[in-house]
Tab-separated table of C-alpha atoms and ligand atoms in Angstrom:
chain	number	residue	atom	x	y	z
A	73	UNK	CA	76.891	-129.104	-86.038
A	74	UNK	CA	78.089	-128.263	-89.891
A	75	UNK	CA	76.085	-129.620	-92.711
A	76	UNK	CA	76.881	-132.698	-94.213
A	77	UNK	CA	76.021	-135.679	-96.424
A	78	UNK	CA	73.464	-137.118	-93.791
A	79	UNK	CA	72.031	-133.703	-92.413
A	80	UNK	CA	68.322	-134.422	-92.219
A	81	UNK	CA	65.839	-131.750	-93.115
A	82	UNK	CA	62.215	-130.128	-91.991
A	83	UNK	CA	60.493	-127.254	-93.384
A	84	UNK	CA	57.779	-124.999	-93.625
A	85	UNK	CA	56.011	-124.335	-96.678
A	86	UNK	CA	53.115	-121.333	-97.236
A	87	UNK	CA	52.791	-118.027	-99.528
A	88	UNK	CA	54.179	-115.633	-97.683
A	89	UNK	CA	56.468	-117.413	-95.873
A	90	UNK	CA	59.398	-114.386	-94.937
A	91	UNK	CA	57.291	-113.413	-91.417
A	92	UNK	CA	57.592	-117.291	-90.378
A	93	UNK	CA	59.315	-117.445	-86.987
A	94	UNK	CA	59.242	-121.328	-87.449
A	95	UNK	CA	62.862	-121.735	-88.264
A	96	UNK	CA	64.150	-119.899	-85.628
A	97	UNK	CA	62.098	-121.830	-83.409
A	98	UNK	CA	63.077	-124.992	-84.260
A	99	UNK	CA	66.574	-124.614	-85.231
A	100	UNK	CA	67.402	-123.596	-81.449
A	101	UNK	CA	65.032	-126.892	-80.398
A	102	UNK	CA	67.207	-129.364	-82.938
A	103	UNK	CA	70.337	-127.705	-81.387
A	104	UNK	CA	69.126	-128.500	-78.079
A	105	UNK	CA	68.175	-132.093	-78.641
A	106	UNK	CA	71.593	-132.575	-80.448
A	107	UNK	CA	70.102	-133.670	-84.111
A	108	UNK	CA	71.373	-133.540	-87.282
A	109	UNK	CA	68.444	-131.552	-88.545
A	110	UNK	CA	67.562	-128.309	-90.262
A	111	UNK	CA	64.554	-126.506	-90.228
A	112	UNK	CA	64.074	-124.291	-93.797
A	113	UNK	CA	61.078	-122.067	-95.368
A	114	UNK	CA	59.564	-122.478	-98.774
A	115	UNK	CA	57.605	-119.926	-100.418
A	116	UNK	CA	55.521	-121.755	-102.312
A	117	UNK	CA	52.044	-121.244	-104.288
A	118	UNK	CA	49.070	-123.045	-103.593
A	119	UNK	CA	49.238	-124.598	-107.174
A	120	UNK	CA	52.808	-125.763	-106.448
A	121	UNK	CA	51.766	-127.935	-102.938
A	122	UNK	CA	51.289	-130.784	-104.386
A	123	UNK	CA	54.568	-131.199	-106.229
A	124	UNK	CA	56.566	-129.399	-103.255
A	125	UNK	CA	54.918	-132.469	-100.985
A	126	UNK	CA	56.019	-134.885	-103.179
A	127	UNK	CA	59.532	-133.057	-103.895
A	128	UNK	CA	60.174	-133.502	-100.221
A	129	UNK	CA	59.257	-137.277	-99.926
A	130	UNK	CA	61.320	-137.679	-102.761
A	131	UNK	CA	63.925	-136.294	-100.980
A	132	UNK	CA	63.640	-137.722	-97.478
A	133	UNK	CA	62.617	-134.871	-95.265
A	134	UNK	CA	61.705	-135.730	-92.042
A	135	UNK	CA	58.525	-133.380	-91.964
A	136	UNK	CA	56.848	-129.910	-92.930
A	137	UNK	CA	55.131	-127.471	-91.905
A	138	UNK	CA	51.714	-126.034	-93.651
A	139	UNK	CA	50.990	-122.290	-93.188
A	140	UNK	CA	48.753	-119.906	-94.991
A	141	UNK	CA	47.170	-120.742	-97.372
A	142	UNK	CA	47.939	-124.861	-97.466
A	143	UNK	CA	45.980	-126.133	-94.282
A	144	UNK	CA	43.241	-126.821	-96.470
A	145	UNK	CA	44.468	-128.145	-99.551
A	146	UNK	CA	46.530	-130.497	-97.823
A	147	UNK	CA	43.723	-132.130	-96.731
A	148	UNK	CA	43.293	-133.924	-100.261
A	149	UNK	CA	47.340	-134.448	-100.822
A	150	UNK	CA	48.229	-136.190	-98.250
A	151	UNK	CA	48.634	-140.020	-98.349
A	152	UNK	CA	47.352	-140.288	-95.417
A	153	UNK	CA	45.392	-138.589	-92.226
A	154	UNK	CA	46.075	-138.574	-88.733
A	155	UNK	CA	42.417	-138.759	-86.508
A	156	UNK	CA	43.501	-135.278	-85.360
A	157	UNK	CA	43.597	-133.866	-89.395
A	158	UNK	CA	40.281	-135.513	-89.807
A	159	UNK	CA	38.971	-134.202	-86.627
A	160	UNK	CA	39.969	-130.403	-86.865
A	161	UNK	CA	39.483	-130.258	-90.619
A	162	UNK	CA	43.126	-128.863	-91.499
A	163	UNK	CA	46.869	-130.505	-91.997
A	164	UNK	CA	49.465	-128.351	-90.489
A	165	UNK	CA	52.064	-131.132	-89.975
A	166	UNK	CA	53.310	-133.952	-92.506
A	167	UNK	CA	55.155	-136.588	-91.187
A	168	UNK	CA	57.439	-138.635	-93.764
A	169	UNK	CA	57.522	-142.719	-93.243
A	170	UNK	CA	58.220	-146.153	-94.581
A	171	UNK	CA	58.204	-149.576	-93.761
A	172	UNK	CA	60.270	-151.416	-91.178
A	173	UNK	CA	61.363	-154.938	-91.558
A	174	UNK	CA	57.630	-155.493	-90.359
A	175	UNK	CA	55.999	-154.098	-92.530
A	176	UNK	CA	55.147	-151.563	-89.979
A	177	UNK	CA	55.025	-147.988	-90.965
A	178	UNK	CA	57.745	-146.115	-88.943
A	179	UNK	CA	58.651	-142.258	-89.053
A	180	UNK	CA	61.351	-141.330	-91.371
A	181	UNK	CA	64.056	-140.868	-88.501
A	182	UNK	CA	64.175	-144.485	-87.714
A	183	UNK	CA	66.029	-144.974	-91.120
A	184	UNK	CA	69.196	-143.395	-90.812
A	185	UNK	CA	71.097	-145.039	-93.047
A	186	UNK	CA	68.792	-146.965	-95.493
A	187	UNK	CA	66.664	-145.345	-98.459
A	188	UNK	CA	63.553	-147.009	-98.199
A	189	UNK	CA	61.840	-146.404	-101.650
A	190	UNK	CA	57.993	-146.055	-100.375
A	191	UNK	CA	57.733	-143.076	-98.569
A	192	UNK	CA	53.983	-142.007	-97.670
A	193	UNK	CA	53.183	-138.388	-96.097
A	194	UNK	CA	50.718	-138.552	-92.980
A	195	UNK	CA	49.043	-135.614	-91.985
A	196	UNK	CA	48.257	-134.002	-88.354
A	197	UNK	CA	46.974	-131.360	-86.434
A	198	UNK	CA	48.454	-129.554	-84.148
A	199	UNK	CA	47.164	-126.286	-84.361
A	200	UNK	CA	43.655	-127.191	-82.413
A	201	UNK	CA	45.510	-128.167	-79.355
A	202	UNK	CA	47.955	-125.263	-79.216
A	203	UNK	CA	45.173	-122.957	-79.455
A	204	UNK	CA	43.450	-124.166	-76.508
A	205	UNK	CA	46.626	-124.097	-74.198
A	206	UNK	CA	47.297	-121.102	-75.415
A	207	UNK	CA	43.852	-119.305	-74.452
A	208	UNK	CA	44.563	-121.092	-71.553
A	209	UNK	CA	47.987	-119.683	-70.359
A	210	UNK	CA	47.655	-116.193	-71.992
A	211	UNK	CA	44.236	-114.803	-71.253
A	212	UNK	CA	43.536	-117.741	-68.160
A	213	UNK	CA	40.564	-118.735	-70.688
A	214	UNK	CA	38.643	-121.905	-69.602
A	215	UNK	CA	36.280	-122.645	-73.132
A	216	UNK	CA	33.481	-124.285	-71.759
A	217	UNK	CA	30.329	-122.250	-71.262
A	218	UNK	CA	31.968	-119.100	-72.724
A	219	UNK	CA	30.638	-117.429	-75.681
A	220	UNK	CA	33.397	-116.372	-78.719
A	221	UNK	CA	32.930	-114.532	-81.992
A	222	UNK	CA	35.512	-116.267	-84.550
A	223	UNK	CA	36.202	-114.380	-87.692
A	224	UNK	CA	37.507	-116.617	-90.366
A	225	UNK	CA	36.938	-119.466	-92.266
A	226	UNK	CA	40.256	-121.288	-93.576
A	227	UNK	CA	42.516	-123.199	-92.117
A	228	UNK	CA	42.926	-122.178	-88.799
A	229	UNK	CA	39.988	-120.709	-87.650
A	230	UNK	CA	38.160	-124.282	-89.127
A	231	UNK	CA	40.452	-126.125	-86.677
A	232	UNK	CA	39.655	-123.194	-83.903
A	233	UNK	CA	36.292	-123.670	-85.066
A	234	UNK	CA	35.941	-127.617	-84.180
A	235	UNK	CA	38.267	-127.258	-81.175
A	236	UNK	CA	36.047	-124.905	-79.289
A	237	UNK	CA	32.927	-126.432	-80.138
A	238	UNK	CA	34.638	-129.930	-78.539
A	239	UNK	CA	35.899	-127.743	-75.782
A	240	UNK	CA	31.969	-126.765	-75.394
A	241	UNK	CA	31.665	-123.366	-75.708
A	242	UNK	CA	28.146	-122.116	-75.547
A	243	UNK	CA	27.828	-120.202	-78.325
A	244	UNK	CA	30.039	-119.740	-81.463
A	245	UNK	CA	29.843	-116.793	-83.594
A	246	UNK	CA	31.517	-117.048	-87.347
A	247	UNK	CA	32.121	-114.274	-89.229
A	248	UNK	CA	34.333	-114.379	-92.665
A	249	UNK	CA	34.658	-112.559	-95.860
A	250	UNK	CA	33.343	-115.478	-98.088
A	251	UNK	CA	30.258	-115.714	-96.367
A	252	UNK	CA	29.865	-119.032	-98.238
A	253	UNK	CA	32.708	-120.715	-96.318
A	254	UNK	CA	31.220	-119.095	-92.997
A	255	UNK	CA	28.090	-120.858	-93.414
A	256	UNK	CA	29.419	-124.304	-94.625
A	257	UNK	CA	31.878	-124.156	-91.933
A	258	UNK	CA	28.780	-123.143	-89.419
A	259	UNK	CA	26.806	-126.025	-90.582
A	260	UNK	CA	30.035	-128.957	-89.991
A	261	UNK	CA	30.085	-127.578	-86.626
A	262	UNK	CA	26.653	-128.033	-86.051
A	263	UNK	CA	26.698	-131.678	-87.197
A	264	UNK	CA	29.389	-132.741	-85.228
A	265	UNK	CA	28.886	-130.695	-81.884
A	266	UNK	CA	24.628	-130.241	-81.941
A	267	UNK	CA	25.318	-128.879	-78.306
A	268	UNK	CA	26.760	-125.916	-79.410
A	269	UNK	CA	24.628	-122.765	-80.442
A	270	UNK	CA	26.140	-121.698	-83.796
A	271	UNK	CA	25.630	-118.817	-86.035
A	272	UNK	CA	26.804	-116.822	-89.016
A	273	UNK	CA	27.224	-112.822	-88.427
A	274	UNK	CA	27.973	-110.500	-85.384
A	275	UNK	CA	26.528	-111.273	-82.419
A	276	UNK	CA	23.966	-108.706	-80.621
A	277	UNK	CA	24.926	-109.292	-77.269
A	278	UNK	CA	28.383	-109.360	-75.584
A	279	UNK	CA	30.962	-112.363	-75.559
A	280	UNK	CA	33.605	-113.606	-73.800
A	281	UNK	CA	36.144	-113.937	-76.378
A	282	UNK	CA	37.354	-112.718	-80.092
A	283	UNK	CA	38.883	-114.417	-82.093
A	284	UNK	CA	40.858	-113.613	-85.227
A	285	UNK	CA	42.222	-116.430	-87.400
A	286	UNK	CA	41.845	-114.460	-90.678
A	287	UNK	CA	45.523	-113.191	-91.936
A	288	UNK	CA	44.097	-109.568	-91.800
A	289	UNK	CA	46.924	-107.413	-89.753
A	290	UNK	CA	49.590	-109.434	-91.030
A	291	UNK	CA	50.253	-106.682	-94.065
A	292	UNK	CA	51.261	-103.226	-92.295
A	293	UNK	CA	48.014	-101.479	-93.851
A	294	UNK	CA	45.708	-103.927	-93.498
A	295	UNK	CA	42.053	-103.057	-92.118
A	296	UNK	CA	40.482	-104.553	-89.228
A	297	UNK	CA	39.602	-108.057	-89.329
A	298	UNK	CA	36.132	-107.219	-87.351
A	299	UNK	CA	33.853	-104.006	-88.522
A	300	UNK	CA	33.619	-102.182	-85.304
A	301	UNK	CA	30.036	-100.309	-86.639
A	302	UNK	CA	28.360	-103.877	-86.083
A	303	UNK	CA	30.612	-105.269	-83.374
A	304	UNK	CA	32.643	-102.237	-81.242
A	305	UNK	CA	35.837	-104.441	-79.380
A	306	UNK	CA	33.906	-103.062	-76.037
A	307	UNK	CA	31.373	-105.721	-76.606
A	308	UNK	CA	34.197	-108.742	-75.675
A	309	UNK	CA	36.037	-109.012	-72.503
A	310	UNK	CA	39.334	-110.915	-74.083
A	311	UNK	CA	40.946	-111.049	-77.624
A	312	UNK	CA	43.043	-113.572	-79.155
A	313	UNK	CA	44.804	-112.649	-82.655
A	314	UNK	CA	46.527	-115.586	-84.440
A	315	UNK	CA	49.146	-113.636	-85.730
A	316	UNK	CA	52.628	-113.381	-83.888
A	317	UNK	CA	54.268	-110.664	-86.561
A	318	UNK	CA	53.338	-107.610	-85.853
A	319	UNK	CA	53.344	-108.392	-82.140
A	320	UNK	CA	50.707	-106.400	-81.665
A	321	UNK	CA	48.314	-106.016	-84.450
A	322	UNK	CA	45.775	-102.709	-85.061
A	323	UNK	CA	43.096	-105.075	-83.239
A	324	UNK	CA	45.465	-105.931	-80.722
A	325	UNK	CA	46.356	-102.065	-79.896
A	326	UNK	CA	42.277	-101.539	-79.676
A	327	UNK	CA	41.375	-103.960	-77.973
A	328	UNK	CA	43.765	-103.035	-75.149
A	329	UNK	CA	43.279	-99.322	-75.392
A	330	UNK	CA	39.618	-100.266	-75.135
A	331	UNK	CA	40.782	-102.187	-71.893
A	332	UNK	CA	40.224	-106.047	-73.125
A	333	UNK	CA	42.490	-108.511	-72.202
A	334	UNK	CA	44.758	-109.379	-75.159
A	335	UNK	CA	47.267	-112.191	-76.778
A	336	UNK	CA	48.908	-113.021	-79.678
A	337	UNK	CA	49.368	-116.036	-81.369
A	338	UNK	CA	52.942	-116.638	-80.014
A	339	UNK	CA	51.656	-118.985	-77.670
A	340	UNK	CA	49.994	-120.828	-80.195
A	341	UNK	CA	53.159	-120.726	-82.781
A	342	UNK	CA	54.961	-122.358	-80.273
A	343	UNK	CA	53.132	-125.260	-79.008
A	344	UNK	CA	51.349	-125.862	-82.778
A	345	UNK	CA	56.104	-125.925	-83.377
A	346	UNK	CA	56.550	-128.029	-80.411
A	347	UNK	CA	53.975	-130.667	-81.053
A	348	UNK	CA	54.862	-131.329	-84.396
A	349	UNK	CA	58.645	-131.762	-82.878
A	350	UNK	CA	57.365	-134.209	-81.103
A	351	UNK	CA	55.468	-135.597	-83.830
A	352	UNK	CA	58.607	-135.798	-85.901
A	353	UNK	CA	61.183	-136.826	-83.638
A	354	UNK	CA	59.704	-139.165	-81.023
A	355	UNK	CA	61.399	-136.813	-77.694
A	356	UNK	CA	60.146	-134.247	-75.760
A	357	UNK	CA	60.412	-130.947	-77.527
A	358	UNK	CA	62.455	-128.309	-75.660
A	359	UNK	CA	59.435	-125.334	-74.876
A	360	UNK	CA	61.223	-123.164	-73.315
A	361	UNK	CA	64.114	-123.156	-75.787
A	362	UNK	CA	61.557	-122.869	-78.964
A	363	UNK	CA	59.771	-119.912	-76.922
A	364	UNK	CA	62.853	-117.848	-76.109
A	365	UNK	CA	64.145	-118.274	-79.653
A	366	UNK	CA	60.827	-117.220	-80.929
A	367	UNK	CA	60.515	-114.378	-78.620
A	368	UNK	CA	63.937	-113.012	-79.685
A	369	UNK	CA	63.400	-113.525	-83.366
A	370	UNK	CA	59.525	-111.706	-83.066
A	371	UNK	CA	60.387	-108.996	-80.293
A	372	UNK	CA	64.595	-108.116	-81.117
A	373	UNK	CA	64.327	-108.450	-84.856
B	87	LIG	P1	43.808	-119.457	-94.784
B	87	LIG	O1	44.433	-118.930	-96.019
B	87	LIG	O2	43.330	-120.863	-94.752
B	87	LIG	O3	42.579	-118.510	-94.363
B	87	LIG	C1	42.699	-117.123	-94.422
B	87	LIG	C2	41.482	-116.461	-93.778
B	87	LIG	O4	41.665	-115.036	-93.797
B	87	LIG	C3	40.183	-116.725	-94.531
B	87	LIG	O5	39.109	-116.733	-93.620
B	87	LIG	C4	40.101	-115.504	-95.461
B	87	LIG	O6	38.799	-115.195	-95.889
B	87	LIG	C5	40.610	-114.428	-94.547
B	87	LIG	N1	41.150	-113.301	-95.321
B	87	LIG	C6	42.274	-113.297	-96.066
B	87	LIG	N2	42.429	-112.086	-96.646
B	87	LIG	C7	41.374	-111.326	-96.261
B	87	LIG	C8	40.960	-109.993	-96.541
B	87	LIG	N3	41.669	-109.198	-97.347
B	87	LIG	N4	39.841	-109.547	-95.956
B	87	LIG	C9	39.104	-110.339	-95.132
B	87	LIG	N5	39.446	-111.617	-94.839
B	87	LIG	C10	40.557	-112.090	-95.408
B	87	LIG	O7	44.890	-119.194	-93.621
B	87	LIG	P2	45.003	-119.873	-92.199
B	87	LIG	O8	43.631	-120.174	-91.728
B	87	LIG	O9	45.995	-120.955	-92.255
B	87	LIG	O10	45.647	-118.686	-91.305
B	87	LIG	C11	44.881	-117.578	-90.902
B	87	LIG	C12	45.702	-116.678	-89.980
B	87	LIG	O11	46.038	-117.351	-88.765
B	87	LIG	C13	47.026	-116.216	-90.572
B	87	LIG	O12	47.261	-114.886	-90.203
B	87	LIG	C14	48.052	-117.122	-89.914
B	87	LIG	O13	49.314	-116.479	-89.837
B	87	LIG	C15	47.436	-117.288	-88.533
B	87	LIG	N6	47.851	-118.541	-87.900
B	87	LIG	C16	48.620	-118.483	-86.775
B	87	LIG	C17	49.006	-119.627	-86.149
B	87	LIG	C18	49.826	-119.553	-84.936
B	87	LIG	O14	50.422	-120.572	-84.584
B	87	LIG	N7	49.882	-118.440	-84.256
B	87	LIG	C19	48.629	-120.953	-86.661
B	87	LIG	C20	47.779	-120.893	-87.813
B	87	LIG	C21	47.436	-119.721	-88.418
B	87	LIG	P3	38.184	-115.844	-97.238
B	87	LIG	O15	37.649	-117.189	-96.849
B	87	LIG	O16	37.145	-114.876	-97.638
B	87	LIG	O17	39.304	-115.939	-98.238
């Protein structure tokens, strides 16, 4: 399909943006479904979100994408929040709408040819979700009673963060680099999910899983996320690193060599992608489509 006067758009916005497999995702998925949509990337700075949110409503997008480091902020921009935004603590997804004839508040694709004038930006989540199928399909993880070792505090790993807890894990670890945000983020947890042993620091003893949802080992000379002299990767039987680009990451390479199971955050990427599809368009998003395209932009490219 060419571009043209009603082409309909979606993005993703974050700082960097040029490692975001997003649009090659969901180009191939709006191919698929036959819509008249395009998928774009936006670097933009944290201090810009606000106006880039509002640049888009303006402007009739159907929906974005937040990435690093936007989950956050978003929280406070947004008109207003899906349960699943309020419940994992991060927006990843904005969905554009207006009014029907109703009254009723309707996504942005049910007004092809009008140009309603209030627009309002509603915020979701669909990065807790895609985690947890993801641990589930990649490293045959089943949460509940397992102990993990999270390091990170934004975004991501706050969704991760509320996700397993709900998923009742039986211990959660937290480490971060702001050990301020490590402890506040500790202390949420513990409110909402009392069940759940929580604590700040490495663990002594073994655990099941590690996760990394810091952005450490997305930069080609980045250190470790974890320090190995208070936490050596033998001590965990599986690791899960967010990132997708490199495919595998300097953790990812030990932990194998050290004989751990191991995934990237492809998985994730792709049903965090498909969700918010779904979220934007009303149909069934195309998974297998979106994870081929993403495979041959991350692995061929
Ligand atoms: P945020 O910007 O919200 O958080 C970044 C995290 O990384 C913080 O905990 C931060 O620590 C830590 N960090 C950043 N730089 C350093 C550093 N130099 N040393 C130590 N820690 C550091 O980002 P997100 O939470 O949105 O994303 C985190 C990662 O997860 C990214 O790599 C992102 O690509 C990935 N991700 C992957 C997804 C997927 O679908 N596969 C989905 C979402 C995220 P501090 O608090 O001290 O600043």
């Amino acid at each position: 399909m060419s571009l043209n006067a009603a082409t309909r758009y979606c993005a993703v916005v974050g700082h960097p943006i040029r490692h975001s497999a997003s649009p090659a995702m969901h180009n191939a998925a709006l191919t698929e479904l036959g819509l008249d949509w395009r998928y774009l990337a936006f670097d933009v700075l944290p201090e810009r979100l606000s106006e880039a949110i509002a640049g888009a409503k303006a402007m009739r997008f159907i929906g974005l994408n937040l990435t690093v480091p936007h989950k956050l902020l978003a929280l406070e921009m947004v008109d207003v929040l899906d349960e699943s935004a309020r419940k994992w603590g991060a927006v990843n997804t904005i969905r554009f709408e207006a009014r029907d004839g109703d009254g009723a508040w309707q996504p942005l694709r049910a007004f092809e040819h009008s140009a309603p004038d209030e627009i309002r930006s509603h915020g979701f989540n669909t990065d807790a979700a895609a985690l947890s199928q993801s641990l589930k399909e990649d490293l045959g993880l089943d949460l509940s009673g397992t102990t993990v070792l999270l390091l990170g505090a934004g975004g991501a790993a706050s969704a991760a963060a509320f996700k397993l807890a709900s998923e009742k894990v039986a211990a959660l670890h937290l480490v971060n680099r702001t050990e301020s945000k490590a402890l506040a983020l500790a202390e949420e947890v513990r409110r909402r999910h009392p069940g759940v042993r929580v604590s700040c620091g490495y663990p002594n003893q073994p655990v099941d899983l590690l996760l990394n949802a810091t952005s450490l080992g997305l930069k080609l000379n980045d250190p470790l996320p974890l320090d190995i002299a208070k936490f050596p990767v033998t001590q965990t039987r599986a690791v899960y690193d967010m990132i997708y680009r490199p495919a595998e990451t300097p953790l990812l390479q030990t932990a194998r060599a050290a004989g751990c199971r191991t995934a990237n955050g492809l998985g994730m990427l792709l049903h965090q992608g498909a969700d918010a599809l779904e979220i934007w368009s009303g149909t069934p998003a195309p998974r297998e489509t979106m994870r081929a395209a993403l495979r041959k932009n991350i692995y061929e490219s």
